[in-house]
Each structure stands twice: as C-alpha cells, then as structure tokens.
Amino acid sequence: MKYYKGFLLLIIGLQLLASHGHGQSTGYPFYKYYSSQDYQGGIQNWKITQSQAGLLYVANNFGLLEFDGTNWNKYSLESGTKCRDVYVDSNGKIYIAAQGDFGYYIPDQKGKLTFVSLADSIPDENRNFDEAWRVFKKNDQILFCTFDDIFIYNLSGRLVNIVKPETDPDNFFLVNNKLFLNQAGKGLSVMEDELVRPTSYGDYFSKMTISGIIELDNDQLLISTLKNGVYLKTGGHIDVWNKLSQATFKNSNINKMKRLRSGNIAIGTQNDGLYVLNVKGEIQLHLNKGKGIENRTVLSLHEDIQGNLWLGHNNGISSVALNSPFEHVNEQTGLPGTGYDALLINDTLFLGTNNGLYYKNINHKNHLFEEVKNTIGQVYTVQNINNEVILGHHAGTFRIRNGTAQIISEIPGTWTFLDLRKYPNYVIQGNYKGLSLFKKTDKGIELLHELKGFEESSRVMEEDENGNIWMTHGYKGVYKIKLADDLESVSAEYYGIEEGLPSKVLINVWRLNNTVIFSTEDGLYEYDQMKDRFVKSSFLSDHFPAETQFVSFAEDALGNIYFVSMKETGVLEKSTNGKYRKHTSVFNQLKNALNDDLHKIITLDANKVLFAAKEGFVQFDNTIQKLQDINFDVIFTKVGISNSKDSIITYGRQMKGDAVSFKQLNQEIEIPYKENSIRLEYSAPYMNGQFQNEYQYWLKNNETGFSDWSVRTAKEYTNLKEGNYIFQVRARNVYGQLSNVATFEFTILPPWFRTTWAYSLYVITGLVSSILIFLFIELRYKKKTEIITEEKEKEITRIDSELKTSEEQLEHLKNEKLKSEIKLKNKELATSTMHLINKNSFINSIKSNLNTISKRSKNQEVKHEISRVVHNIDKNISADDDWEHFSIHFDQVHGDFIKRWKNDYPNLSPQEIKLSAYLRMNLSTKEIAHLLNISVRGVEIARYRLRKKLELERADNLQEFILKY
C-alpha cells in the first residue's frame, strides 16, 4: 500500500512537472515566410481567408492572391487598384472590396477566375467612393462597407439597400451577426434593421480608433484600439483588459485581433509583431522580426483549417504553426550553431552547440539565450554531476558557475561522463585518447588521473548491473571494460563479428527500460552473459522490423522512448500496462532538420525532449495533440494540351448551379488525335508542411497502377493512343495521411483514318475493290485468251509474211544483182567513153599539129598527103556524139546529175556543164584543161565564172558543193 501511494505521488508530481514545463516556451513555432517575390504581388496584405476547399485568398495591393498549397496565383482588377478585403462564402464565391470598386470572382467556362463588378449597379450619386474597406456576409445579405455608405446586396447580386451612417466610419466589424461601426467623433455604433444607431457605451471610444472586436463568454466583447490598448466590455461597462499588458498594447499599435480555436487571442501589431494571449490577457507567445517571424508589422490574421496562423505583413506573408508540438530553438532565440547536447537544471536550460555553451531561465519567456563565458568552440556534452553543471568540450572539461566556465581538465576532446554504480564517488570520462577518472568532492569533481590500459576514443558508454562498462566505437566494435581495484587502470575485452555482432561499425549502446541495449546496422542486440556473446534482442520487436538501424534513443521519466532511425523518427508512448504506442507521422516535419553529425535526443521533463538539429535544437512537447485527422482533397489547377498555343482545357473549377466545384462536371472532354499530348497540374491545399506533400498518379488505360510517391505537382503524357482515359491523383501529407482521389476523364479521338466512318469507307472500298478485282481478273483472263489467240494468228501471219518476205527478198536480191551488174557495165561504158573522148582529144591534137605542118610546108605533095590524113581523121571523129554518149552514161553513174544540174541552173553553158561534170568526177585542173582543150588558166577562169553563176559565197568550196549536190 505504501508503495502504491508512493508511486501515485510520483506520477502526480511528474504530471505537475510536465504541466509546468508545457507552459514554458524556450523557442519559437515553426514558420514559413513568403516574400512579395514569392507570390509576385504587392507588399501589403490586408486580409487573409480560406475557402472550404482549403485554398487561401489574400487581399493584396496588386489584387487578389490565391494559394493552392503549391503555387501562388494573382488576379488583378482591370483598374489596377488595391484589394482591401476578401470573403469566400460556403459556395466558393469570392467577394472582394477594393479601391473604388467591389464585386465577386467566379470561374469562367474554362475555370479561370473572372471579376464581376457590383459597384456599377449603384446610383451615380453614390458611385464616387474612394475605398470599399470591408465585405461581410450577414444572413442572406452581402454588405460592402465604404467610408461613405454601406451597400447591401442579396445573394443574387441585386442591390437591395444603401445605408448611410451619420458620420464617416473608419472601420467595420461583424460580431455575432451584428455590424459594428467606428464612427469619427461618435464612437462605436451598430447597424440594426438596416439603421445605424449608437451603442450605450460607444462614446467611450469616440476619440479612439477601434481595430478589432471579438466576442468572449457571457456577453463580453473584447475591443482593441490602434493606440489606446485593449478593453473588455461587460454589459454596458468598459474595463481595461489586463492592466499589466496595457502599456505594451498601447506602444505596439494594434492592427488586428482574432480569437483562435484554442480560446487564445492573437493580436497583430504595427511595430511589435504578433502576440498570443490567453483569455486573461497574459502573453503566451510573442513573435517579432528576427524572433520567430520576418516582419514586425501584422496587418491581417487568419487561422487555417489545420490550425496554422497566417499573418499578412506590410511586406510579405507568414504561416506560423501554432498547433504544432514542435518549437525551434535557433539563432533567433540567441542560440547560434548546430545543436549537440542540452541540460535543464533548476529552471535553467543549457544548450551546447559547435559555437559554445548557452543558457537562459525558461521562466523568462522573452529573454534570449546568453553565452557562457570561456566556452567558445565545440561542445560535446553537458551533464549534471554531483549537482553541478559539467561541460565536455573540445578544449577539455569545465564546470559552469555564475555564467562562466572554469577549467577542470585540459585533456582535449571530452566526449562524455559516466557515473559509476560500483564506485558512486567516482566518474569516468571518455575522451579522444581513452579514459580518465574523476572524483566527486565538496568543491566539485576533480581529475585524478588518466586510466591505463585503454587508449581508444570513448564517446558512448553505459554500465550494466555487474559493473561492466560497455564502450562502443564508431567503426571498430564493442569493448567491455573493467576498472581495476586500485582504480589506476582498466582491462578491455573486444567484441566483434565473431562474438555475434552483425558488423563492427555504427554500433551504439543505450540504457532503455533499465536494460543495456546495443543498436547496430542490423537491429537491436543484447549481451548474453552465459554465452559471452551478443544475441538479437526482442525489445521493441513489436514495433520495428528486426533489421531496423537506430541512431539515437532517449527515455523520459514516464518511460516514453524517443528514437531516431535511418527511416523514421518518433516516440513510443508507454501506457500503464507497460506496452508502447508508436507515433511517427508528426515527426516527418523534422526530415532533413536534425544534426546528422552526432544525433542526440535530450529529455528535459516528462513528455518534453530536445532533438539536436542542424540549426540549434527542436523542442517536442508530447502533451500537445500530435495530429489532426483532417479530410483533404487534391484539386486540379490546370489541364492543357502540351503542343497547342491555346492549350488550356480547364483551370480545375466549374460552376455547379450557384456553387463552385473542383470536381470535373463535364465528362466529355475530347482531344483531337493530332493534339494527343496532355499536361495535368494539381495540388493539395494542405497547409501543414505543404511543400512536403507527395503525390501519386495513375492514368487508366495507359498505366497499370499508381506511380511512386513524388513531390511533383504536374504530369505530362505525350503521343497517347486514341481511347478513353481516367487520370487519378492522390496526395500524402507530411504526416502520411492520404487525401481523397481526384479524377479527370478525357478522350483522345482517333485519327481520321481510324474513325467509324473511315472503317465504313474501308469496308465499302473493300467490297467495291473485291468486285473490281474479280471483274478485272475475269477481264484479264478474257483479254489473255484473246491475246493468246491473236498471238497464234499473228504467228501464223508472221510465218506467212516471212515466207513472202523471203521470196520478195530473193527477188529483190536478184534485181539488185542485175542492177549492180548493169550499173557496173554502165560505169565501164562511161569509163570507156571517157577513154574515147580522150582518144579523140588526142587525135584532134594530132590533127592540129598536122594542119600546122601543112601550113608551114612548101612541098605540095606533103601538103596533099597531110590533107588527106586530116580528112580521114574528121570522118572518124564525131565529138558531139561522143559527149552525148558520155552524158548518158555519166547520169547513170551519178544519179542524173547533168539533167538535174541543167534543170536547176539553166543559164549554164555547155562548156560549164562539162566543167561541172568533170569537177563531179573529181578530176584535176590539168585533166580538165586537156578534156576541154583549154589551158590551165582557162580552167581557173571557167571555174570563177561558174561560181558566180551558182551564186556561191567566197567561203564556199565549188568542188564540195558539186560533190554534195
């Protein structure tokens, strides 16, 4: 019974300690900052809201911003004016108030947001307003509030009333379906029954600028002012809300105030960042420039579906994870460098980094960490030994007193300290070169000496129940060390692969559940003393595969085990029955954030630990709700044809009646075959770790199943075959939760030559072609038969013709032979005639000589004889007859040359005809002169005269002309 009471008191005490620790913040929530370059808009962001689909909308200087969880889209007004307020109703219609305009955005036929102005519907005398500052939905009415009038529209977009306040209001607030107005010189008023009336307490604020009104319990209103602090209205009474914080509120200039789902109140200021307060006005969190956020001015506040608080700055937008169990302790809290070890002792938190040791009192929330003097450099361990803070440093061992480090040992590279159970007044130190022994004294620990017998670097050590000290080396294996009785030396026994370990590298030793456990490359091992070897451990086997490689463990006072493995980080919560419940999903946020040099988890309180990180530390509070089971969707943001200029098919949203739908309503999306390349873009508007969302996709009729997980938010398909396709995509958030599956259906039309009518044409063409082919074959057969018959007849005719031709050829040959013989005889005759002519010519010459002799002779008798001889010569010579005979035979030889020559040239003399004939026979000039009985000169003269009559050119050759004639 006493044991039970003691145990109960211990649990209560631990719970109180955990509760106390939970209220003490050492770091800042995780946050994400978006600059104006990120969202490509103006610097000022006046309002942030969220649609039921999860998309964020921001009223920005350059228009309306939309964030789908992946990309920012900007929708500018045609006038280019600033957007001052935005409201998204449950149907997805986006109402905005802007400079000189107001209206709403709805998707066009392709799903792109288009602006519809309602300001054009108001009377001309009311149209010239400067600012539409706020827009609200009140019951079934939409209120557009300007600094002159309040325009009331029904949900169909028709103007139903115009309310004109007595004096110009400078702000508007819709609280519990009542519209409050802050009127200059009159204070706070309320619009009821479309009339503006002053409130009973409104004149209290007549000289103040009200910046926010929220409703608390019991008919209480919390009213913030720009420069006069925050007030609590109870009934008709006004009080200052938390007098201790009033000066802070007055100096910070409050711009916005919002009630969070946790019950806390968020206040955005002009020059002092963000405050989060409880209902009593006590500050729970303060974020400012360089201290958790990037900008000190907060113009707007919005808490999203996942509980993140969005801040619209004077320059940029921030998302702060207020509901996260993690806080970042980094340089913004005054802690530079990479985290290595930490220690919480007496409300003072010491943090060791590669830059030194830092500390702060955790009860002083807004204080920064201070540097412990003389600790610049690499810190390895910070431990409470003998109620004193002992620092293990690259430069040696130090004790920490009054914010200063005092050297204890100059042995370099102090890895760790181990309290000895067998020798409770002694402490073993592991360093670069081996082991050293320290003693606890009233003045603190003191170095006795270095221990002989072991010189390996000793970073990780644990002592078992038998007093054996187990030291694991990063790449050599395991050593079992025993301290000598004289405490001067140690003996070491080595354990490696032969002793049951899977390898000798990456082995660490831990004390978990009061048992010494060894982590290896192949899971957890324990030492079997009976076998003197290592065996697989069954510890935690219900929660991890046997081969899991762990890199860090820590166990808090409640028995919860925090772990980091090569694949996951998480906590095993220990229940009252001793079993563990595993949580890992929420720790996915730490991916790529932890120190990968020397992993370390440090327990601070029950349910609170620190993870050594690349930048400082990450604090985890196990009492905060780890995960919200939120249903979320994937939406299509753009679907288009890849190879077309006008490629957009849809921007993902359509009007379904009066509501905006992100589901595909038109299922008949048909894409021509020549444009059979499609690009689909999508996003999951889940705002926790939104850039760690992963996606799987599956194009049915093209792929066999879902793809591997990827952070890509677009998928492109090229050269798709004709057919019906269904594209499915789903998301997995940072916690491993799956979204609903989004689908997009489309059809790739076949090419014209594979359409139904084309196939019908092919059938008809095939039938016609078959008939034509049959007819063609039949016709060809007939034609072939006719050809064969005709060829036979031709062959017969040919044979007959050849016989006739042969007879004709024989006859022709006979005739040719006769002609040849005749021609030869004619030629011989012509030749003999020529001889005869030559003979006559010779005789004439003799006759001439005889006549000459007769004339010269004086002898009459001789003359008489010569005369008688001449007379005989004349009787036997008939020259003309000889030429006639010659011409006949000459024409026979030369193709009637003389006849043709006389016909063509009738003006030629007989002498010239003879000359032509002799030239045709190719006789020389001398021969011609002899035949013509003239001199050579006479022949040349005759040739000249013949050329003139033939009208030959100077360059023409007379003889060639006659030969070719």
mmCIF file of N, CA, C and O in Angstrom, residues 1-12:
data_model
loop_
_atom_site.group_PDB
_atom_site.id
_atom_site.type_symbol
_atom_site.label_atom_id
_atom_site.label_comp_id
_atom_site.label_asym_id
_atom_site.label_seq_id
_atom_site.Cartn_x
_atom_site.Cartn_y
_atom_site.Cartn_z
ATOM 1 N N MET A 1 0.835 -1.208 0.000
ATOM 2 C CA MET A 1 0.000 0.000 0.000
ATOM 3 C C MET A 1 0.867 1.254 0.000
ATOM 4 O O MET A 1 0.622 2.208 -0.729
ATOM 5 N N LYS A 2 1.918 1.248 0.800
ATOM 6 C CA LYS A 2 2.841 2.386 0.827
ATOM 7 C C LYS A 2 3.508 2.558 -0.537
ATOM 8 O O LYS A 2 3.695 3.674 -1.015
ATOM 9 N N TYR A 3 3.838 1.441 -1.128
ATOM 10 C CA TYR A 3 4.471 1.502 -2.453
ATOM 11 C C TYR A 3 3.531 2.139 -3.463
ATOM 12 O O TYR A 3 3.924 2.976 -4.270
ATOM 13 N N TYR A 4 2.235 1.739 -3.380
ATOM 14 C CA TYR A 4 1.249 2.276 -4.306
ATOM 15 C C TYR A 4 1.094 3.772 -4.103
ATOM 16 O O TYR A 4 1.037 4.537 -5.077
ATOM 17 N N LYS A 5 1.032 4.222 -2.854
ATOM 18 C CA LYS A 5 0.890 5.658 -2.602
ATOM 19 C C LYS A 5 2.114 6.415 -3.111
ATOM 20 O O LYS A 5 2.004 7.481 -3.705
ATOM 21 N N GLY A 6 3.273 5.838 -2.877
ATOM 22 C CA GLY A 6 4.495 6.495 -3.345
ATOM 23 C C GLY A 6 4.519 6.606 -4.862
ATOM 24 O O GLY A 6 4.889 7.639 -5.425
ATOM 25 N N PHE A 7 4.120 5.525 -5.480
ATOM 26 C CA PHE A 7 4.085 5.544 -6.946
ATOM 27 C C PHE A 7 3.083 6.568 -7.459
ATOM 28 O O PHE A 7 3.346 7.302 -8.415
ATOM 29 N N LEU A 8 1.902 6.641 -6.786
ATOM 30 C CA LEU A 8 0.887 7.601 -7.190
ATOM 31 C C LEU A 8 1.388 9.029 -7.039
ATOM 32 O O LEU A 8 1.194 9.869 -7.924
ATOM 33 N N LEU A 9 2.072 9.303 -5.894
ATOM 34 C CA LEU A 9 2.621 10.643 -5.684
ATOM 35 C C LEU A 9 3.677 10.970 -6.747
ATOM 36 O O LEU A 9 3.770 12.104 -7.217
ATOM 37 N N LEU A 10 4.463 9.963 -7.141
ATOM 38 C CA LEU A 10 5.483 10.174 -8.169
ATOM 39 C C LEU A 10 4.827 10.541 -9.502
ATOM 40 O O LEU A 10 5.242 11.487 -10.175
ATOM 41 N N ILE A 11 3.750 9.805 -9.853
ATOM 42 C CA ILE A 11 3.064 10.095 -11.121
ATOM 43 C C ILE A 11 2.456 11.483 -11.090
ATOM 44 O O ILE A 11 2.564 12.260 -12.045
ATOM 45 N N ILE A 12 1.818 11.850 -9.972
ATOM 46 C CA ILE A 12 1.211 13.175 -9.859
ATOM 47 C C ILE A 12 2.278 14.255 -9.987
ATOM 48 O O ILE A 12 2.114 15.256 -10.678
#
